C-alpha positions as a Python dict, from the first residue, in 0.01 Angstrom:
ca = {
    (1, 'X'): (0, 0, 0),
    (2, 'X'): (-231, -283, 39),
    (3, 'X'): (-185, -638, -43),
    (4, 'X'): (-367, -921, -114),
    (5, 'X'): (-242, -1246, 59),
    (6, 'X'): (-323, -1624, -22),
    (7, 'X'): (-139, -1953, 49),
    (8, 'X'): (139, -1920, 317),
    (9, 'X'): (125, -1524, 343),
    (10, 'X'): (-177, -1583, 541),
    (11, 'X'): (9, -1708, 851),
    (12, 'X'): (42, -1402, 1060),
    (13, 'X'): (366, -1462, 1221),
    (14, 'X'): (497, -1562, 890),
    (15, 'X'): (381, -1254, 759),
    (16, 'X'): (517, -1030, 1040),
    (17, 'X'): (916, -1201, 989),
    (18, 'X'): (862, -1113, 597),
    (19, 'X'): (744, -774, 615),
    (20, 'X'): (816, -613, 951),
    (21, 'X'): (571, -332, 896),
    (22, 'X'): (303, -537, 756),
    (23, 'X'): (-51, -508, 962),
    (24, 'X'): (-372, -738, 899),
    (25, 'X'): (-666, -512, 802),
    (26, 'X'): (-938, -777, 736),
    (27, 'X'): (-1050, -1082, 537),
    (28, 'X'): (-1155, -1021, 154),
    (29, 'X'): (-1261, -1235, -115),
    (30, 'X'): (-1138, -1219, -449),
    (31, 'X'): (-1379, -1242, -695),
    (32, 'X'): (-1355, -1485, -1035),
    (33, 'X'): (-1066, -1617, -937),
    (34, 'X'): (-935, -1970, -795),
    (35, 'X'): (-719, -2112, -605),
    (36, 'X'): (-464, -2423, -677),
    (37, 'X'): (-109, -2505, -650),
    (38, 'X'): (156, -2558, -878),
    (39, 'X'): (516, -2550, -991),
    (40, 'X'): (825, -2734, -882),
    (41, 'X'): (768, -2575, -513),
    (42, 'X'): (429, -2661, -477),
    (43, 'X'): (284, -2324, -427),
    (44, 'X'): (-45, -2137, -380),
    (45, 'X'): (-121, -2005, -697),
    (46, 'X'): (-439, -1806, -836),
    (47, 'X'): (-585, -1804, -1175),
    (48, 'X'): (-926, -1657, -1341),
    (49, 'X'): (-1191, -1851, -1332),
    (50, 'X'): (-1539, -1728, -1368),
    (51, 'X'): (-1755, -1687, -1024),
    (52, 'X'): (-1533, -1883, -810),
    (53, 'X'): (-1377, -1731, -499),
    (54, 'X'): (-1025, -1721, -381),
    (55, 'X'): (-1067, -1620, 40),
    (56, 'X'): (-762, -1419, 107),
    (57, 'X'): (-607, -1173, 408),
    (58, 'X'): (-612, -758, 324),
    (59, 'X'): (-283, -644, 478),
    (60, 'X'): (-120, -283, 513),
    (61, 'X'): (227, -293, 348),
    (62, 'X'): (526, -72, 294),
    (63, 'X'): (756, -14, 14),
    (64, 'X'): (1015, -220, 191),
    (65, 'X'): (791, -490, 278),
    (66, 'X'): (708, -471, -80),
    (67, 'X'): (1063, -500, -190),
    (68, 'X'): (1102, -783, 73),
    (69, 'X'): (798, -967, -80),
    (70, 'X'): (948, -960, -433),
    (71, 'X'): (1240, -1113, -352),
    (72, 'X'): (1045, -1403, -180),
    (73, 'X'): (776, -1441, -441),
    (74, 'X'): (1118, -1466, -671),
    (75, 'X'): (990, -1204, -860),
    (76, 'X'): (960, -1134, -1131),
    (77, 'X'): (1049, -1485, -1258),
    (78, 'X'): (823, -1670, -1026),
    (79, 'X'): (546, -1475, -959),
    (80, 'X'): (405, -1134, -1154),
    (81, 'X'): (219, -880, -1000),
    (82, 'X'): (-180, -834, -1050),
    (83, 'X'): (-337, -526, -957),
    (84, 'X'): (-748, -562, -858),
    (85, 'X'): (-967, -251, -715),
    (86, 'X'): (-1168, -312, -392),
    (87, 'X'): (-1344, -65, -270),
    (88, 'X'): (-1213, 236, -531),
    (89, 'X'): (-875, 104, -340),
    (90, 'X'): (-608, -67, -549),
    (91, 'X'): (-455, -369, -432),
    (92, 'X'): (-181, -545, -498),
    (93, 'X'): (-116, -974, -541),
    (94, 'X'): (90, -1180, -687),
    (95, 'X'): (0, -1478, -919),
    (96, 'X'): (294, -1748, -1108),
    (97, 'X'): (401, -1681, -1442),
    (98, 'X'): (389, -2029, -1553),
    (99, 'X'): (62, -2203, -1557),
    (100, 'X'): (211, -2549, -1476),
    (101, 'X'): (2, -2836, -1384),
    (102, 'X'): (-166, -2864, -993),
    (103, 'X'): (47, -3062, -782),
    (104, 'X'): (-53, -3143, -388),
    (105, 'X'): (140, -2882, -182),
    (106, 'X'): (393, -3021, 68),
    (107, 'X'): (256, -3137, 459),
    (108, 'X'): (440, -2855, 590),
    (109, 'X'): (346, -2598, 368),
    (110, 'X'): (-48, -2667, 374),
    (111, 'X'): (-18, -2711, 763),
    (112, 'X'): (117, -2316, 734),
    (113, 'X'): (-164, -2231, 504),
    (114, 'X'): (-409, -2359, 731),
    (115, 'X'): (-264, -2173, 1001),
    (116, 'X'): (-270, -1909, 804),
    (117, 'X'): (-676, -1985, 703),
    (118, 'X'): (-719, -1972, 1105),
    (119, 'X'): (-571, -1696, 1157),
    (120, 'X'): (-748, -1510, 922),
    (121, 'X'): (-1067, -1707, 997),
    (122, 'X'): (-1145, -1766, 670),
    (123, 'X'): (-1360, -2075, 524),
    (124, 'X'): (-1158, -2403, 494),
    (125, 'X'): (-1403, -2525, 223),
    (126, 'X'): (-1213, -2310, -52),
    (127, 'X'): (-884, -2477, 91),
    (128, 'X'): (-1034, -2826, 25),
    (129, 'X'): (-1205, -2755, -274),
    (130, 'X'): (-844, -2625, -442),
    (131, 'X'): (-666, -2933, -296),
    (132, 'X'): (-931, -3169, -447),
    (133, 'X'): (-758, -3310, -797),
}
């Protein structure tokens, strides 16, 4: 199946320990959509918003990385699951349930998103934009 990663699912080697069989296909952009952080933990997070852009990593999964992914994204009480086409394909993310207010991600956990931005070579601006409250 293919999955849609933001926020600290970007990080490659991350990625690889959580889901074994995962494999990076390519950078996408997800239209209409933002990004921001939230909840208790701090967390990547995306919500609608009209012609914005949330840069994210296309990945291969399985059905066990898939059931290894739900149990980190604490789903379903966490994080839900959003379905988006790309390509006639459909892909799978994950966005929080609860729409609390942003709060600034941890030091450690942005310095793994950014790895993860690098390794994906995607845009920092996005990044900076989200963490600008």
């Amino acid at each position: 199946m293919l999955y849609f990663a933001y926020g600290s699912n970007l990080h490659h080697f991350q990625m690889k320990r959580r889901c074994k069989d995962s494999v990076f296909l390519k950078k996408i952009n997800l239209k209409d959509f933002k990004l921001t952080f939230r909840s208790k933990y701090r967390a990547a997070d995306i919500e609608p918003k009209k012609n914005s852009i949330v840069p994210g990593g296309l990945f291969e999964i399985s059905k066990s990385d898939e059931k290894k992914l739900d149990v980190y994204e604490d789903f379903p009480i966490l994080y839900k699951k959003y379905y988006f086409n790309y390509y006639g394909k459909k892909v799978m993310t994950y966005t929080m349930v609860k729409k609390s207010p942003f709060k600034f991600p941890t030091e450690r956990y942005l310095n793994i998103v950014k790895r993860g931005y690098k390794d994906c070579k995607l845009d920092k601006k996005f990044l900076t934009k989200a963490l600008q409250f």
